[in-house]
Short mmCIF file of C-alpha atoms and ligand atoms in Angstrom, two decimals:
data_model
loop_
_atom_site.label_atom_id
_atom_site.label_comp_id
_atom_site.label_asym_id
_atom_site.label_seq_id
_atom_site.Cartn_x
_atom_site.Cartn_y
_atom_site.Cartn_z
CA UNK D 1 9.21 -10.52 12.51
CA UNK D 2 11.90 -7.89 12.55
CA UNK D 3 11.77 -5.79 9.18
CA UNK D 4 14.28 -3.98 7.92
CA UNK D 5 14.95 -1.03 5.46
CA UNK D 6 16.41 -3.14 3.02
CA UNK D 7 13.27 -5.91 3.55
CA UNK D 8 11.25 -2.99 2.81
CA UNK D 9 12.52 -1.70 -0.42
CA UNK D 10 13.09 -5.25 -1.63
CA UNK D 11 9.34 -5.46 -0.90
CA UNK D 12 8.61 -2.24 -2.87
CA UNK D 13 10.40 -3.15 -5.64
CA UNK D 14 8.64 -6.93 -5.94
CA UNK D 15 5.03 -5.27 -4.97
CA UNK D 16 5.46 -2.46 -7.67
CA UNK D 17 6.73 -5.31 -10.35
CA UNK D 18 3.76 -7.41 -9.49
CA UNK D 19 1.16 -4.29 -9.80
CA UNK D 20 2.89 -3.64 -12.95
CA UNK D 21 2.26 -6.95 -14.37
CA UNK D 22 -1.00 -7.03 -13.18
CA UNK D 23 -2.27 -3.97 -14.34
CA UNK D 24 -1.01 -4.30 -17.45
CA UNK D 25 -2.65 -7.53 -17.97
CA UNK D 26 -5.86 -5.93 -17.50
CA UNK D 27 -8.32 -5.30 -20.35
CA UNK D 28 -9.43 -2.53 -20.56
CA UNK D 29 -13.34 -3.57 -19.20
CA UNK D 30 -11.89 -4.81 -16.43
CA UNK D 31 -11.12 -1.47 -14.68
CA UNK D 32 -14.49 -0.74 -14.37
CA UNK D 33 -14.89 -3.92 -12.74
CA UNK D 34 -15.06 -4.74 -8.59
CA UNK D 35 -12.31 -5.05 -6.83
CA UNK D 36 -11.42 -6.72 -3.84
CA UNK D 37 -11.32 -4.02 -1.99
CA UNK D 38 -15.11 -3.28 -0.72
CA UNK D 39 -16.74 -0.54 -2.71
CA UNK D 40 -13.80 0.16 -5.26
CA UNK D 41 -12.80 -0.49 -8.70
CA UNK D 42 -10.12 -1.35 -10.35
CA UNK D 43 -10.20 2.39 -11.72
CA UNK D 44 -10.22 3.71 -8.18
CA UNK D 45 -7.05 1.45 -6.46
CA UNK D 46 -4.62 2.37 -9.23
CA UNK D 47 -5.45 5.54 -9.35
CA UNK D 48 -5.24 5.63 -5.39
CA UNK D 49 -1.80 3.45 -5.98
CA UNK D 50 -0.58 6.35 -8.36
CA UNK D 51 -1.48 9.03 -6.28
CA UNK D 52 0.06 7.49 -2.94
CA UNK D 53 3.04 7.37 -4.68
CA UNK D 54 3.10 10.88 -5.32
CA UNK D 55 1.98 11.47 -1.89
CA UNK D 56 5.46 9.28 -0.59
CA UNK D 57 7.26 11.33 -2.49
CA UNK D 58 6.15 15.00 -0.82
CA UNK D 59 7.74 12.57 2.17
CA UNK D 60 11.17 11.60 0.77
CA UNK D 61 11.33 15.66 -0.24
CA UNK D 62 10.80 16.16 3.09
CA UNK D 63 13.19 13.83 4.08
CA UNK D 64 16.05 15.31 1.93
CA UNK D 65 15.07 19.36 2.13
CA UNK D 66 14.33 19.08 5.77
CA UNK D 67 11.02 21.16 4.17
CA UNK D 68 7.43 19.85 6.04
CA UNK D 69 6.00 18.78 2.65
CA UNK D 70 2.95 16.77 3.80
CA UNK D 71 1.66 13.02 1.88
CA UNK D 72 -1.40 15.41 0.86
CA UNK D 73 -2.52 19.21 1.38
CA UNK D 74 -5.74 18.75 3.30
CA UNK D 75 -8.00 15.53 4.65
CA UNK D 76 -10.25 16.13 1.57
CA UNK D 77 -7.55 15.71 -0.93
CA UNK D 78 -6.53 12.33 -0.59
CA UNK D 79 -10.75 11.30 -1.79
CA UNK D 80 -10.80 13.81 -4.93
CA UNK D 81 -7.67 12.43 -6.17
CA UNK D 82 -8.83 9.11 -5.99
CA UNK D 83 -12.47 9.56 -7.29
CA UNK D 84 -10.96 12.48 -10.32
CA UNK D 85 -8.13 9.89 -11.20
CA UNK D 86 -10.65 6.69 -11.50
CA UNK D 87 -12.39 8.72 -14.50
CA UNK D 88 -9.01 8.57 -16.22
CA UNK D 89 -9.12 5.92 -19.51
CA UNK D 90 -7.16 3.04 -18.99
CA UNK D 91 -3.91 3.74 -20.99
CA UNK D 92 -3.58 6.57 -18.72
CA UNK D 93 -3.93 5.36 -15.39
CA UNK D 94 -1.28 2.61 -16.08
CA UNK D 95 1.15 5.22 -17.80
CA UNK D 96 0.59 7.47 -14.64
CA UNK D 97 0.97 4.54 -11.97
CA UNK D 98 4.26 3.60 -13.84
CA UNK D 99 4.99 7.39 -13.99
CA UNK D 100 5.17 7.67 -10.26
CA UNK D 101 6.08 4.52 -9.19
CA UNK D 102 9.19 5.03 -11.05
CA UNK D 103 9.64 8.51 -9.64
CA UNK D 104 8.98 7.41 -6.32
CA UNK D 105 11.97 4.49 -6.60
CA UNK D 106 14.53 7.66 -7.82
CA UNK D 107 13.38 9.68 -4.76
CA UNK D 108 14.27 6.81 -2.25
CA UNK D 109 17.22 5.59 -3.85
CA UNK D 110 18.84 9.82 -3.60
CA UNK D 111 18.20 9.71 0.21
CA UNK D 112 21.46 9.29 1.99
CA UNK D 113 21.60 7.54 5.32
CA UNK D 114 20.99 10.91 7.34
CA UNK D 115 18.02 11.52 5.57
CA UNK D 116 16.32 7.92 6.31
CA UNK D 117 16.17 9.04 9.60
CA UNK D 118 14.84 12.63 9.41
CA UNK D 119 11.15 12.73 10.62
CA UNK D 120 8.48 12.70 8.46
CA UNK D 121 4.34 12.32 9.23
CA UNK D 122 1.97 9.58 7.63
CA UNK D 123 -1.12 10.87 6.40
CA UNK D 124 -2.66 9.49 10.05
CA UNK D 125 -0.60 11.35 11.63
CA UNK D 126 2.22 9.08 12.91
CA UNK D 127 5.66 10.85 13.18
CA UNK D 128 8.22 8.19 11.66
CA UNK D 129 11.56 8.09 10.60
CA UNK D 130 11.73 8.61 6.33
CA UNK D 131 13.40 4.84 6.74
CA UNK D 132 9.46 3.76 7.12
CA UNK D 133 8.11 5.09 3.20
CA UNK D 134 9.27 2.23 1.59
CA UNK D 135 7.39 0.35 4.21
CA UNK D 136 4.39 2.40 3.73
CA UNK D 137 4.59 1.80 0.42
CA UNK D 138 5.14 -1.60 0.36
CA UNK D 139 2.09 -2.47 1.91
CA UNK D 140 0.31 -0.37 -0.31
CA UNK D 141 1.92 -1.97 -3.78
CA UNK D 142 1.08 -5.92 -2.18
CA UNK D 143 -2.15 -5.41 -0.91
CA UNK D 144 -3.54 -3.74 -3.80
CA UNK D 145 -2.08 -5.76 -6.21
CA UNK D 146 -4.68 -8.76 -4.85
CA UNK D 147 -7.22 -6.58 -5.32
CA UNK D 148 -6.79 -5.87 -8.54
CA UNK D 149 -5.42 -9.28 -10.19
CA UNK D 150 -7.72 -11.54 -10.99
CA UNK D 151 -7.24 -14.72 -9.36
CA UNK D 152 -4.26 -13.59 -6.81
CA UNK D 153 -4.83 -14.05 -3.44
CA UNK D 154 -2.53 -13.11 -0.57
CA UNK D 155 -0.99 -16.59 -1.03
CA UNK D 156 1.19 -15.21 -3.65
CA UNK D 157 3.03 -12.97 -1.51
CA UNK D 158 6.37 -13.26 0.08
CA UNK D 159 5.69 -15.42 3.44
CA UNK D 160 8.40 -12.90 5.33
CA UNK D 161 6.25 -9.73 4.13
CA UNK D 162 3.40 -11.25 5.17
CA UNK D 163 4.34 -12.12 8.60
CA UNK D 164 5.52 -8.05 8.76
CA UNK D 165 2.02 -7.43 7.65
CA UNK D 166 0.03 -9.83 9.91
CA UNK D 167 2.73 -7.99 12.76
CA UNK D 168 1.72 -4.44 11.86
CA UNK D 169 -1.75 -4.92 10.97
CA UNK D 170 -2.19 -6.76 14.68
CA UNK D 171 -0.03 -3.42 16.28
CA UNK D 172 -2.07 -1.10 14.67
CA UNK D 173 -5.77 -2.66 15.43
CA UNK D 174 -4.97 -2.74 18.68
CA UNK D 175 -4.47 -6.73 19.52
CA UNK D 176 -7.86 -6.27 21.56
CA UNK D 177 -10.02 -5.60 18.52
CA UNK D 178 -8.06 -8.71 16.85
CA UNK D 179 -9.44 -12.10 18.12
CA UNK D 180 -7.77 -15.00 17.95
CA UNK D 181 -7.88 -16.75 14.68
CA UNK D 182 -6.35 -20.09 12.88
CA UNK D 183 -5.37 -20.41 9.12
CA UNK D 184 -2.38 -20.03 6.86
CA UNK D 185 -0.38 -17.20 7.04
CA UNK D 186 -1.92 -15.80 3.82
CA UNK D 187 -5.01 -16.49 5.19
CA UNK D 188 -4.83 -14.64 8.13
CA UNK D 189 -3.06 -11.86 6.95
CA UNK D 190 -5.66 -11.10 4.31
CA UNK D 191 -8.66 -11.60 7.34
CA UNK D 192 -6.18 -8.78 9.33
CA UNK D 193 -6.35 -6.34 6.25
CA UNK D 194 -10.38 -7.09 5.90
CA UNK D 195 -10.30 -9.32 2.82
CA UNK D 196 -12.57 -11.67 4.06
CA UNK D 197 -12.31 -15.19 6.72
CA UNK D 198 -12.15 -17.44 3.67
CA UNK D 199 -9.55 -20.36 5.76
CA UNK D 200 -10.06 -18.28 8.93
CA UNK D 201 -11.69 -19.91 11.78
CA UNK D 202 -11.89 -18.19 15.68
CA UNK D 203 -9.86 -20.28 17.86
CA UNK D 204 -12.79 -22.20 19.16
CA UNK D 205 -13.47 -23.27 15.26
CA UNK D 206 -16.58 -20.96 14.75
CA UNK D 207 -16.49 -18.04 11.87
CA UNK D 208 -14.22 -15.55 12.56
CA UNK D 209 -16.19 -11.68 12.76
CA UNK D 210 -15.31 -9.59 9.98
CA UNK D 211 -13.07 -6.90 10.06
CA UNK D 212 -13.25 -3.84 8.27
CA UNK D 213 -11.05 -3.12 5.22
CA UNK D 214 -7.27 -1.88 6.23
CA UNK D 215 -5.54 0.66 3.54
ZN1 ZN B 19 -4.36 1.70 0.03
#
């Protein structure tokens, strides 16, 4: 499907909500607990959901200074954010997420419509258009919020972001590493980001091979 900036932030805005009530919902045990994202706990996403958002927001500054200010200051940083923020209690991580994602919505919704398009770089390297952080983000806020609500799968995501996700996921793989599959929608999306082949079959009705996680 065709997404749009305004599909984008209107993702943002319902994937950050969702986190929100998600996270707070938590007990407190339960950040210590798996995730379902491979070899992460709960600690670890929010406190990589927190810290992306401040890294989005070094890319809307450098949307509206015209200043290179980079998602993070070197490879390495991106890890020791993560791993330092994780040993943060509970009450703080969710008081820093909400600190940042709110930060992060103020920073978009300043840009004017010459400053969507100035270029800015993903942490991979990709030059984009500023138009594509609230993309970036959303992504981010929905994926992660499955793997850190108990009992949500990606069947409780907007069908039209998830057909933009199945899209981009399938672009960026490479549709050559990406073999043909059946399912749901929600079930194929989350076998595209590496959640699994639960309702996945290959098209000749065998298992599908796992993929490796994405984000
Ligand atoms: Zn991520």
């Amino acid at each position: 499907m065709t997404r749009g900036l305004g599909d984008a932030l209107r993702w943002v805005e319902a994937g950050t909500e969702l986190c929100a009530e998600v996270i707070d919902g938590l007990a407190d045990g339960q950040f210590e607990e798996r995730s379902g994202l491979p070899g992460w706990d709960r600690a670890h996403v929010v406190a990589h959901l927190a810290a992306n958002a401040a890294a989005l927001r070094n890319l809307a500054r450098w949307a509206s200074s015209g200043e290179e200010t980079p998602m993070y200051s070197s490879p390495n940083q991106r890890t020791a954010d993560i791993a330092t923020g994780a040993t943060r209690p509970p009450w703080e991580l969710r008081s820093w997420l909400h600190r940042e994602a709110t930060a992060l919505a103020d920073d978009l919704a300043a840009l004017t419509r010459e400053q969507w398009r100035h270029p800015v770089r993903t942490a991979q390297g990709r030059e984009v258009p500023a138009s594509e952080i609230p993309w970036l983000r959303a992504r981010e806020v929905m994926v992660h919020a499955v793997d850190v609500g108990p009992g949500l799968t990606f069947a409780d995501l907007p069908q039209d972001f998830l057909a933009a996700l199945s899209d981009d996921i399938t672009a960026k793989r490479g549709a050559a590493t990406v073999p043909p599959i059946v399912g749901t929608l929600a079930d194929r999306t989350a076998y595209l980001a590496g959640r699994g082949s639960a309702g996945v079959t290959s098209a000749s009705g065998g298992p599908a091979p796992d993929l490796p996680p994405w984000l």
